[in-house]
Every structure is written in C-alpha cells, then in structure tokens.
Coordinates of C-alpha atoms and ligand atoms in Angstrom, one line a residue:
X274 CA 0.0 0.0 0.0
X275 CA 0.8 3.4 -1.0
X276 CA 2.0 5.7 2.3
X277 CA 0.8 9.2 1.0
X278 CA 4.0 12.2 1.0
X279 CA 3.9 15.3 2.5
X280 CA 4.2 16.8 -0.9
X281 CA 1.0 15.2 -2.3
X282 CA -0.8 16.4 1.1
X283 CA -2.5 20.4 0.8
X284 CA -0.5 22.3 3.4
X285 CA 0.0 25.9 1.7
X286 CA -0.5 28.3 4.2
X287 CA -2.4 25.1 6.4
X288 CA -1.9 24.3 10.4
X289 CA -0.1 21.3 10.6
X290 CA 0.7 19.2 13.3
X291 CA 4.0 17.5 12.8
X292 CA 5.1 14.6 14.8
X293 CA 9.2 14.7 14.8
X294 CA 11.5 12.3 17.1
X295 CA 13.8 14.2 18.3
X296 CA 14.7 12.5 21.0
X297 CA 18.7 12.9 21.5
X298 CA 21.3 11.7 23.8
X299 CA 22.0 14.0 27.4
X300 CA 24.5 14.4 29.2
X301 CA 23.2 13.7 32.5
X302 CA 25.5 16.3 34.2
X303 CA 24.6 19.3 32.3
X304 CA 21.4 18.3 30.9
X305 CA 22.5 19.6 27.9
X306 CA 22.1 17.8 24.4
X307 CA 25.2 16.0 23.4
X308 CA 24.2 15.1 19.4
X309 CA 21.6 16.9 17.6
X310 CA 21.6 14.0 14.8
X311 CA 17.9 13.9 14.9
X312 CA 17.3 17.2 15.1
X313 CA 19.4 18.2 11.7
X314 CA 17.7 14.9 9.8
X315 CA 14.0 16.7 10.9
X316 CA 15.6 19.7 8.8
X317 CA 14.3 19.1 5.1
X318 CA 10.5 18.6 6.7
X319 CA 10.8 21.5 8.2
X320 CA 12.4 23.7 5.7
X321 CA 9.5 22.1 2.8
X322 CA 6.7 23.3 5.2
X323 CA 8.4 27.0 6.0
X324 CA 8.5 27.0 2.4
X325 CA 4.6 26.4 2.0
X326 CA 3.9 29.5 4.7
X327 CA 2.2 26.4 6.8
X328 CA 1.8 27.2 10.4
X329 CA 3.7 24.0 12.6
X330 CA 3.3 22.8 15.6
X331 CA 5.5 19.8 16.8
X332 CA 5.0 17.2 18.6
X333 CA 7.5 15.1 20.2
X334 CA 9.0 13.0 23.1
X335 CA 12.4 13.3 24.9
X336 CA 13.5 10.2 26.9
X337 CA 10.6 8.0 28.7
X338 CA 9.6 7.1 32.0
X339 CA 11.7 4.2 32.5
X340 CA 14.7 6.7 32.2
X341 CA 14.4 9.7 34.2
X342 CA 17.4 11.0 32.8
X343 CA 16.9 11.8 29.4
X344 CA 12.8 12.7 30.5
X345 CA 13.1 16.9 30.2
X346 CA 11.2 19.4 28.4
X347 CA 11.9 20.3 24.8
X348 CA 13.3 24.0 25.1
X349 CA 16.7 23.1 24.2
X350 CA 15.4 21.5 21.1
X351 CA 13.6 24.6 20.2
X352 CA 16.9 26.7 20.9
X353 CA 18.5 24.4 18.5
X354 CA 16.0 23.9 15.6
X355 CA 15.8 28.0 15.6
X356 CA 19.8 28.5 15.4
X357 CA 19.3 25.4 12.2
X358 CA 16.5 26.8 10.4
X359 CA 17.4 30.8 11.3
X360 CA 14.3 31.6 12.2
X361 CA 12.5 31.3 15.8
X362 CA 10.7 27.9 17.2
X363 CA 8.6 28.9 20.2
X364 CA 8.5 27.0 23.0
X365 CA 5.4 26.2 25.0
X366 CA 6.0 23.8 28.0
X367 CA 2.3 22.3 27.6
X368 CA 1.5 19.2 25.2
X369 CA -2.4 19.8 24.6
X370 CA -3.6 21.9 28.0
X371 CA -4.8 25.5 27.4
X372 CA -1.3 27.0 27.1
X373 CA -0.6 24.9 23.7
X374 CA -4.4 25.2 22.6
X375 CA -4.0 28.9 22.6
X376 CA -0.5 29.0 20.9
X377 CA -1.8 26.6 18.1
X378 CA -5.1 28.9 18.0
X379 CA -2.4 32.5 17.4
X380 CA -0.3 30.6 15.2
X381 CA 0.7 32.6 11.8
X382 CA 2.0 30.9 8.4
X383 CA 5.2 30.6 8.5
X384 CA 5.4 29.9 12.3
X385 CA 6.5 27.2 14.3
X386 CA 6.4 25.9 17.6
X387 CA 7.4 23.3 19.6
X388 CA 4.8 21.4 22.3
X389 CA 5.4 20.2 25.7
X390 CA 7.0 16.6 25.3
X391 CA 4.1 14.1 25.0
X392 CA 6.0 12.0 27.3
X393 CA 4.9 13.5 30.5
X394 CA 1.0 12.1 29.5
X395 CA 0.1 9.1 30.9
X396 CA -1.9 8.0 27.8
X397 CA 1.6 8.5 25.4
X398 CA 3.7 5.8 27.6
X399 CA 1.1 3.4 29.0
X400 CA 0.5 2.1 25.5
X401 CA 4.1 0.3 25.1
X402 CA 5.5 0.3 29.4
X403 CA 2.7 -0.9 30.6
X404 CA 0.7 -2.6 27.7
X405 CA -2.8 -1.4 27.6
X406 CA -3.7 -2.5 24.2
X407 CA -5.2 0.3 22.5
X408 CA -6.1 0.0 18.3
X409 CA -5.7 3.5 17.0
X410 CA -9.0 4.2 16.4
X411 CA -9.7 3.9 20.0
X412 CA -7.3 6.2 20.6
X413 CA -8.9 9.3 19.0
X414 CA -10.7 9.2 22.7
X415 CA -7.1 10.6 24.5
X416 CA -6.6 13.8 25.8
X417 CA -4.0 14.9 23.0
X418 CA -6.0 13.8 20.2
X419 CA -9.2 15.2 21.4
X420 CA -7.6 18.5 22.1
X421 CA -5.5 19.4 19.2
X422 CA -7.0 17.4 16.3
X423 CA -9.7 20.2 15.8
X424 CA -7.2 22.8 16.1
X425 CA -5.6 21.4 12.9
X426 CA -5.6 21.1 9.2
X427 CA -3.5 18.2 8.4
X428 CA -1.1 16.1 10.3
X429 CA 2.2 14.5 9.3
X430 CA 4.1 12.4 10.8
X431 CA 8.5 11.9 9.9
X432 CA 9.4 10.0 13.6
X433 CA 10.1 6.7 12.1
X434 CA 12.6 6.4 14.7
X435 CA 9.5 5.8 16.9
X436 CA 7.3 4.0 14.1
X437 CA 7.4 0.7 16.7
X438 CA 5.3 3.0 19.8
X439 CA 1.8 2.4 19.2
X440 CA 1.1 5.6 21.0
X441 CA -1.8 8.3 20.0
X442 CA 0.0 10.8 18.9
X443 CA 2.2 8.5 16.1
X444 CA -0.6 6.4 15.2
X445 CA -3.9 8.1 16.1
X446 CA -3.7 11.7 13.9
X447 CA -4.2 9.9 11.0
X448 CA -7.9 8.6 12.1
X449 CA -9.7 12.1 12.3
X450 CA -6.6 14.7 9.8
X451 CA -5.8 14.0 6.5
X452 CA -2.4 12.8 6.9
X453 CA 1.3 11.9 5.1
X454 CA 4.8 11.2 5.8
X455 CA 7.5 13.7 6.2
X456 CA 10.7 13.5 3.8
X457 CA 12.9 11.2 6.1
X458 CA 10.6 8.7 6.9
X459 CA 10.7 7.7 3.1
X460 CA 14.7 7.9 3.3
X461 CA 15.1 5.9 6.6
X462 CA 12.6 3.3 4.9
X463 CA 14.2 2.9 1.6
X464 CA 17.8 2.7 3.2
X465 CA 16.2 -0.2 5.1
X466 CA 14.3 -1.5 2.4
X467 CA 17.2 -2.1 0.1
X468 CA 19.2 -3.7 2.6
X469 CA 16.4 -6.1 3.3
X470 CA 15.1 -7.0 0.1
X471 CA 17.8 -6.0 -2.9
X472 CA 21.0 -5.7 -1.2
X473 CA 23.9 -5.8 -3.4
X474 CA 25.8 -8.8 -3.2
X475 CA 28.2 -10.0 -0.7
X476 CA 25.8 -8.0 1.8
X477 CA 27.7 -8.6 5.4
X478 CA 25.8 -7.9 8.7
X479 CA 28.5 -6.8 11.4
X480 CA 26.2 -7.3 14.9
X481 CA 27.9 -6.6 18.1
X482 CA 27.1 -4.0 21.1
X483 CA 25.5 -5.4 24.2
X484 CA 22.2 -5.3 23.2
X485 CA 21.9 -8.9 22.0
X486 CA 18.7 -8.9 21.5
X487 CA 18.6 -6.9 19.1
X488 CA 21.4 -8.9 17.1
X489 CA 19.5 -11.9 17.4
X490 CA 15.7 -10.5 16.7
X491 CA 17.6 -9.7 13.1
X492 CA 19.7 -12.6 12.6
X493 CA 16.8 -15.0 12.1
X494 CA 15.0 -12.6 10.0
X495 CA 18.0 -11.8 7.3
X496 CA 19.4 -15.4 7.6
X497 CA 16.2 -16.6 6.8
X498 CA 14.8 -14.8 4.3
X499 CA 19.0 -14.7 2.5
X500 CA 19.1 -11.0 2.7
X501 CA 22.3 -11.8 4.7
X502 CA 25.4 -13.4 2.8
X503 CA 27.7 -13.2 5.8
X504 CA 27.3 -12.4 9.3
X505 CA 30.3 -11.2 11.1
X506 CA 29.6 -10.7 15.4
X507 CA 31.6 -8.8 17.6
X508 CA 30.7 -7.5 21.0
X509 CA 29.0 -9.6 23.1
X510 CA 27.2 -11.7 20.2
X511 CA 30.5 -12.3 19.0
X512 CA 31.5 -14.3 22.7
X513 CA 27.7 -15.8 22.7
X514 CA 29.1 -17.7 19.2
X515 CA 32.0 -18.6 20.5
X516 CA 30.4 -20.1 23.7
X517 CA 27.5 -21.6 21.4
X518 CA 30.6 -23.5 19.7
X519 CA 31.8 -25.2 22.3
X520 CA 35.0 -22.4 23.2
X521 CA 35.0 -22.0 27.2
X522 CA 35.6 -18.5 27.7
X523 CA 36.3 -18.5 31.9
X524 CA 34.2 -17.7 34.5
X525 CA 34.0 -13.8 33.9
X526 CA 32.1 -14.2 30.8
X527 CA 30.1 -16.7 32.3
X528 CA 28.8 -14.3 34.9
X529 CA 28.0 -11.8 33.2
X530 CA 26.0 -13.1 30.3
X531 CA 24.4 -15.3 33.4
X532 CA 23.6 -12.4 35.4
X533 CA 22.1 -10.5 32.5
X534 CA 19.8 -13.7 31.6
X535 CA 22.2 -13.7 28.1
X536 CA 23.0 -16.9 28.4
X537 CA 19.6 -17.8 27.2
X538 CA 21.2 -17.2 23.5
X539 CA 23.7 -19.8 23.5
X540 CA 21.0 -22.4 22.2
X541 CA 19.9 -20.0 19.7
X542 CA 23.1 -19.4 18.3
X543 CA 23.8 -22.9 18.2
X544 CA 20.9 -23.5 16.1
X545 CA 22.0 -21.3 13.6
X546 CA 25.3 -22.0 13.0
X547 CA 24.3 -25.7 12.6
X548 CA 21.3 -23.9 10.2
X549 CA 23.9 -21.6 8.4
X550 CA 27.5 -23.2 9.0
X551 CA 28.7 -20.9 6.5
X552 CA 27.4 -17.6 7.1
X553 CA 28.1 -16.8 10.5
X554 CA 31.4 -15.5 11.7
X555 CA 32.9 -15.4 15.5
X556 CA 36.3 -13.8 16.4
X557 CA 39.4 -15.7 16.1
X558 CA 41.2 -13.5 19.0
X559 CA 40.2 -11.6 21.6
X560 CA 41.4 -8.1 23.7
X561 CA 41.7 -8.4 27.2
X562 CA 43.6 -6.3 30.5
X563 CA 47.0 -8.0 31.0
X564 CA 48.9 -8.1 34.5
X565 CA 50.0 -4.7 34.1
X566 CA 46.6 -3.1 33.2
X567 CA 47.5 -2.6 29.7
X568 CA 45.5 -4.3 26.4
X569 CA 46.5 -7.5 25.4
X570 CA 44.9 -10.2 23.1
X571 CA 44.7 -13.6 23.4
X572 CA 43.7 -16.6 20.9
X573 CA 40.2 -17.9 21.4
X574 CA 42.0 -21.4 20.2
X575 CA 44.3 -20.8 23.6
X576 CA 44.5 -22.9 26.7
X577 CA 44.8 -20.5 29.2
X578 CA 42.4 -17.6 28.3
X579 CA 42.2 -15.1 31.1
X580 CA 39.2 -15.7 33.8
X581 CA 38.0 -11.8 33.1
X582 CA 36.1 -10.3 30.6
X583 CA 37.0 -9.6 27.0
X584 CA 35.9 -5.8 26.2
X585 CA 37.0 -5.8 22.5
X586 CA 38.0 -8.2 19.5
X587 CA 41.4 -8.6 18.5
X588 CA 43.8 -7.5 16.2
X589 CA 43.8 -10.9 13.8
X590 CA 39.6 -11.1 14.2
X591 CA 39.6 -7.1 13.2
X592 CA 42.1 -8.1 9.6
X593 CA 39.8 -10.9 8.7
X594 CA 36.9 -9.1 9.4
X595 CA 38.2 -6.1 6.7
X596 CA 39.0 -8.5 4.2
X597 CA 35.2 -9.1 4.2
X598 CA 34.3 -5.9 4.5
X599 CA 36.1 -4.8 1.6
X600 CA 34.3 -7.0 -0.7
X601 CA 31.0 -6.7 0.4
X602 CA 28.5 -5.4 -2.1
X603 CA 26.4 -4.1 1.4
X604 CA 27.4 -3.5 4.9
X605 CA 24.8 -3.2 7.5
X606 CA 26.1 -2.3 10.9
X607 CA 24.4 -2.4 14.0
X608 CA 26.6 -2.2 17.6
X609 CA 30.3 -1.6 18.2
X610 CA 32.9 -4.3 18.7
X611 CA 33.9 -3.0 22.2
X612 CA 33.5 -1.1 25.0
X613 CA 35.0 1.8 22.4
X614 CA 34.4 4.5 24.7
X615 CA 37.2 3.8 26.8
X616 CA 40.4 4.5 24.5
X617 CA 42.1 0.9 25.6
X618 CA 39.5 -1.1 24.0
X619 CA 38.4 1.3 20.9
X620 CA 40.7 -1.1 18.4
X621 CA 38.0 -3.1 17.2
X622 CA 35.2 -0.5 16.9
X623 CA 37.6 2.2 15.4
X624 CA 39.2 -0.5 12.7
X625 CA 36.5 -1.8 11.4
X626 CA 34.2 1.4 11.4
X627 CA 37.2 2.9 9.4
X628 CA 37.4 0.1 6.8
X629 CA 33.5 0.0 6.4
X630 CA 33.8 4.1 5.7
X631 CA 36.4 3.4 3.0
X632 CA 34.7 0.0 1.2
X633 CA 33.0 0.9 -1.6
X634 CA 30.0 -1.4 -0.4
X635 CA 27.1 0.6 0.5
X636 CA 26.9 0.7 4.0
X637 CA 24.0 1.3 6.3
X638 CA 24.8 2.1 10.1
X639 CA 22.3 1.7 12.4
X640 CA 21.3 1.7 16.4
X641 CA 22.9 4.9 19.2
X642 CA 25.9 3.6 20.3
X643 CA 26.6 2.4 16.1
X644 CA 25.9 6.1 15.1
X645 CA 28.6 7.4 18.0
X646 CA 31.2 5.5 16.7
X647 CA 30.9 6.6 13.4
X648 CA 31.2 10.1 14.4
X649 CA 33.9 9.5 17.1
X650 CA 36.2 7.3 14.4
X651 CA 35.4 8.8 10.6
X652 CA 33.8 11.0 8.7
X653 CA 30.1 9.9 9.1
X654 CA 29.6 11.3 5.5
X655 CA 31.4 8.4 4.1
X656 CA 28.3 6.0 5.3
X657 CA 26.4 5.8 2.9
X658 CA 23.3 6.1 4.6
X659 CA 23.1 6.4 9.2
X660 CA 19.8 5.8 10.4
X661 CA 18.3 7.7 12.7
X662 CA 16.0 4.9 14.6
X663 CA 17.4 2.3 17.2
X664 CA 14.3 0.3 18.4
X665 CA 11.9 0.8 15.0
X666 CA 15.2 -0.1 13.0
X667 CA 15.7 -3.4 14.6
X668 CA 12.2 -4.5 14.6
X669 CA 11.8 -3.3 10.8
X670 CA 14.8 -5.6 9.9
X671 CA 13.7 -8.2 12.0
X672 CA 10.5 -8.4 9.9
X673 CA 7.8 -6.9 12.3
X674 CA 5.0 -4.8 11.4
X675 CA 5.7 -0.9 12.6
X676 CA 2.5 0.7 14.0
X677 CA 3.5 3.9 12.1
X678 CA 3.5 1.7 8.6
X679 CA -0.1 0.2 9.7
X680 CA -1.5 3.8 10.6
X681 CA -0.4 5.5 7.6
X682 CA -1.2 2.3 5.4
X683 CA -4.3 3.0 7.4
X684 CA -4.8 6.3 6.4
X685 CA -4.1 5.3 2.4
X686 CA -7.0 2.6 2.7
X687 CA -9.3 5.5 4.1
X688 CA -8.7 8.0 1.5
X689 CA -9.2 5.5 -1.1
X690 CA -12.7 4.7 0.7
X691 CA -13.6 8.0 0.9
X692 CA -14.2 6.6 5.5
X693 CA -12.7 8.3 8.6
X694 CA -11.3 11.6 7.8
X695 CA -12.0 11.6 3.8
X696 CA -15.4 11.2 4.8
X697 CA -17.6 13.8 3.0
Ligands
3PG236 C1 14.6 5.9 20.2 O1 15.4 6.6 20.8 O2 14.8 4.8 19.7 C2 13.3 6.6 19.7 O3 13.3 7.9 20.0 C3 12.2 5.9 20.4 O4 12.4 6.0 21.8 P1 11.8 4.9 22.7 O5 12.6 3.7 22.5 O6 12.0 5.5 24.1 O7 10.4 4.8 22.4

C-alpha cells in the first residue's frame, strides 16, 4: 500500500501538526544535548513546510519514564531547531492543556512551535510500558488527540525512529486529519528496504554491542529470508558464538551473560550456526587487561584464556573481518565491537568502522551507540546512509509490522474509501 508524501498532502499556508523524534542523547550532568543528529535529519520537513507559509506545531517525546534522565522538556530542542533553520521555534512547555491550545489557536504561516513533550502524559507511555492494548481508532478518545485534532488542518508524521510505539499521537492523527509522511521517513525506509530486500551482493551484517537482542531479533529474520550473505559478530554476540561453539571463555564471561539472563542465546546461536555453518562468523582472537593493566589479546584457540572479561575483539579477528568488509556489495552495521568509549579497548570498533567508511560497499549504520562511533572514528559522510532509529530499525529488519507503517497504510486505505477523515 501506497504511504501518501507530504508533498501530495495540501498544506499551503495550512496548520499542521507535525510529529518529529527528536529525541537525542543528554548528558546527565549538564542536561544539555550531546548530538543533535535527529534534530538536523527533521531539517528538510521542516524547511518544505516554511516554504509552503504552513503554520507548525510539533510534537514530540524526549527520553521516557523508565529513564528519568533523558525525561526533560523540549526547550533546548527549540533553541537548537531555531539556530538550524534561522528563524525562531517557540517553546510552550504544555503538550495539549490551554497553554498549547491557545498558541496553536495565534499561530501565523510561517510559524512554528514546539509542544510540551508528550511523554509527560500518561496515555503517550502506558501504551508500550505498561501494555494497555489500545487499536488507534480507540485512541482518538485521548486527551492529545481530542484537544489538538480540531485545532488542525493536516497532520504529518516523519518520527520513524518511533514508528514501533503504538502511541496516539504517532498512530492516532491519522484517524480524524488528513495525513502523510514527512521527507525522512521515506529515506530511513528505503535505506532499510534495500538492505532487506535487494542488497547488493556480498551484503555482510556486522552485529555486536550489548544489546543482543537486538542482534539476534535480526539474525533470524536476514538469515532466513538470504538478505544476509555473511554475518560477522563482535561484541558480546561475537562471545555468545564462541560459547554456542563449544569455546570455554572463563568464568568472567560466564557471569555476566548469566547475570544478564544472556546466556539464554547460547542455544539460539547454536541453532544457527548448525542452520547456516557458512554464514556466521565469530572472532578468532580476543582483547583483554594483562597483568599490568594494559591491552592484550589472546587466541580464542588458547588454553589458558584469562578468567575476566573480553571488552573488545582482536587485532587478527579485526584483519579478517576487513577483508570481508572490503568486498561486500552491502554492509549493514548495527553495535560496536567493544567497549569503544574507553580508549584501551576502541581497536576493534575504530578499525572496522574505518574500513566500512572506506569500502566501496554501501553501508548502512544503524542503532545509538553504532551512530557514536561513526562520528567519534570517521567522517560519518562516508556512510552511505546512518539511520536515525534504534528500536523501529531493529524490529523493521527483523520483519515486524511498525505501528506507524499500519497507521499510515491506514490512512491510504481511508482515502481511497472516501471513511474516517476523507469522509464527505
Ligand atoms: C529511540 O530513541 O529509539 C526513539 O526515540 C524511540 O524512543 P523509545 O525507544 O523511548 O520509544
């Protein structure tokens, strides 16, 4: 199904209500953003609309309740867009109360402002934290939807990053407002697209970082359905391989995948490496803190491996890995090799992130701590594409359906029946 464009939507001089993720790292310290990734990708939407004189007010979320941290208001984003697009984003710190009604009711063409982040309401979180199963029509009954719908002429919607909350004010819009994608939705969906169902041959999957879930959600997915030629694992998927082929890695890595119930993906892993023998790689050598404190590295073929833990690959994993690299047709990377933060064990993460910037593959790079390392080790523009979207990335290449898809394929199907808010 056709998912309708911003550019086929009637916005000239309209009030839309624009649904961005902007959501972006803080440092917990200062409060203060630390990249504004997100924030330059919302860019082109927002420079399309200023262009058609439309009158925008955004909606988004910062952090969520499960992360008190990163949970603050959206004024720094506002400070930011404005210094981007060189004109002013007002900030109202209300999501849909009087304060914002009245700011959407005075806003000119050509105006923008930013609304309270819809994370503070109840109804935006309970959806996915505490599962109350909502359908999006259902949800046209919250607060946010019932307050600002009317207010509006349009509504549309470029947060793929969030496209896996099934929360009102991603999915529920589109029931009552005409409604469209903004410009990077399509791009972070192509990207993805291509990589999942035309990649060009060799296409490698490098999957490390500590989020092994993740890994794993889209090994099946790609390994089954041949998207992936090779898969090379680092991080702590890389030691679950090793484990999962019979290597005894000391009681350190023991522990800790035990601790973190990760030990539950040794039988997994076993099952596909008996499935896909040939297209699953593990390291051949391992980093590790000698006597001294410094890095050393140590053969996973070795008798006396170290009883620690093993915060990066080695030096003989990282050459075969770029030998691979350099031939692939498609890289798709998703979580570093190490514990790269920390200078000692950057190696691995820094290597290969180098030698996937300077293959001639086209590479995809995926997931926060992925998107870090590409700035931190190379030019970022020698990616070929960085997605914006962690969660919705994974569970798009993993073959799930994506709220945000089903609304706005939603939407389509409505417009084409003349129902919901094509009704005349
Ligand atoms: C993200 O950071 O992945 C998106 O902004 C979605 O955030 P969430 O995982 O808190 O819903």
């Amino acid at each position: 199904m056709k998912i309708k464009s911003m550019q086929e939507l009637e916005v000239h001089r309209k009030k839309v209500l624009l649904r961005l993720d902007i959501n972006s790292p803080i440092d917990p310290k200062t409060k203060k953003i630390v990249n504004d990734n997100r924030i330059r990708k919302s860019l082109p939407t927002l420079e399309y609309l200023i262009e058609q004189e439309a009158a925008v007010a955004i909606i988004a979320h910062q952090g969520d309740t499960l992360d008190y941290q990163n949970l603050i208001p959206l004024q720094e984003q506002a400070e930011r867009l404005s210094e981007l697009l060189g004109r002013e984003v007002a900030y109202i710190d209300d999501v849909c109360g009087p304060a914002a009604q009245d700011a959407v009711r005075q806003l000119k063409p050509g105006e923008l402002v930013i609304l309270g982040n819809v994370r503070y309401l109840t109804e935006e979180v309970s959806s996915f934290e505490n599962s109350v199963p909502l359908e999006a029509p259902e949800m046209t009954d919250t607060w946010i939807v019932r307050s600002l719908a009317p207010l509006f002429d349009a509504y549309i919607n470029d947060a793929f990053a969030a496209a896996h909350r099934n929360a009102p004010s991603m999915v529920a819009f589109q029931e009552v407002l005409p409604s469209a994608a903004g410009s990077l939705f399509f791009d972070e969906v192509s990207a993805l697209a291509k990589v999942m169902d035309a990649p060009p041959r060799p296409a490698v999957f490098l999957l490390g970082g500590a989020k092994i879930s993740d890994a794993f959600g889209m090994m099946e997915q790609v390994l089954s359905n041949g998207s992936a030629d090779t898969i090379l694992t680092v991080g702590v998927t890389g030691l679950v391989f090793l484990l999962a082929d019979g290597y005894s890695l000391g009681s350190g890595v023991d522990e800790f995948l035990k601790k973190r119930g990760l030990d539950a993906f040794i039988e997994p892993a076993r099952k596909y490496l008996a499935d896909y023998p040939d297209r699953i790689r593990y390291p051949e050598d391992l980093a590790y803190e000698g006597k001294d404190g410094s890095r050393a590295e140590i053969s996973v073929d070795s008798d006396s491996l170290p009883q620690g833990l093993f915060p990066d690959i080695g030096s003989r994993t990282v050459k075969a890995y770029k030998a691979v690299i350099a031939e692939a047709g498609t890289i798709f990377v998703n979580g570093p090799a190490g514990v790269f933060e920390e200078p000692k064990w950057e190696n691995g993460t820094r290597d290969l992130w180098r030698a996937i910037a300077d293959a001639p593959g086209y590479s995809v790079v995926g997931g926060g701590d992925s998107v870090s390392a590409t700035s931190r080790f190379t030019d970022p523009k020698k990616m070929s594409y960085i997605c914006t979207a962690g969660g919705a990335m994974v569970r798009f290449l993993s073959g799930k359906r994506l709220p945000l898809i089903a609304a706005m394929e939603r939407a389509s199907e409505q417009e084409q029946a003349g129902t919901g808010p094509y009704a005349t």
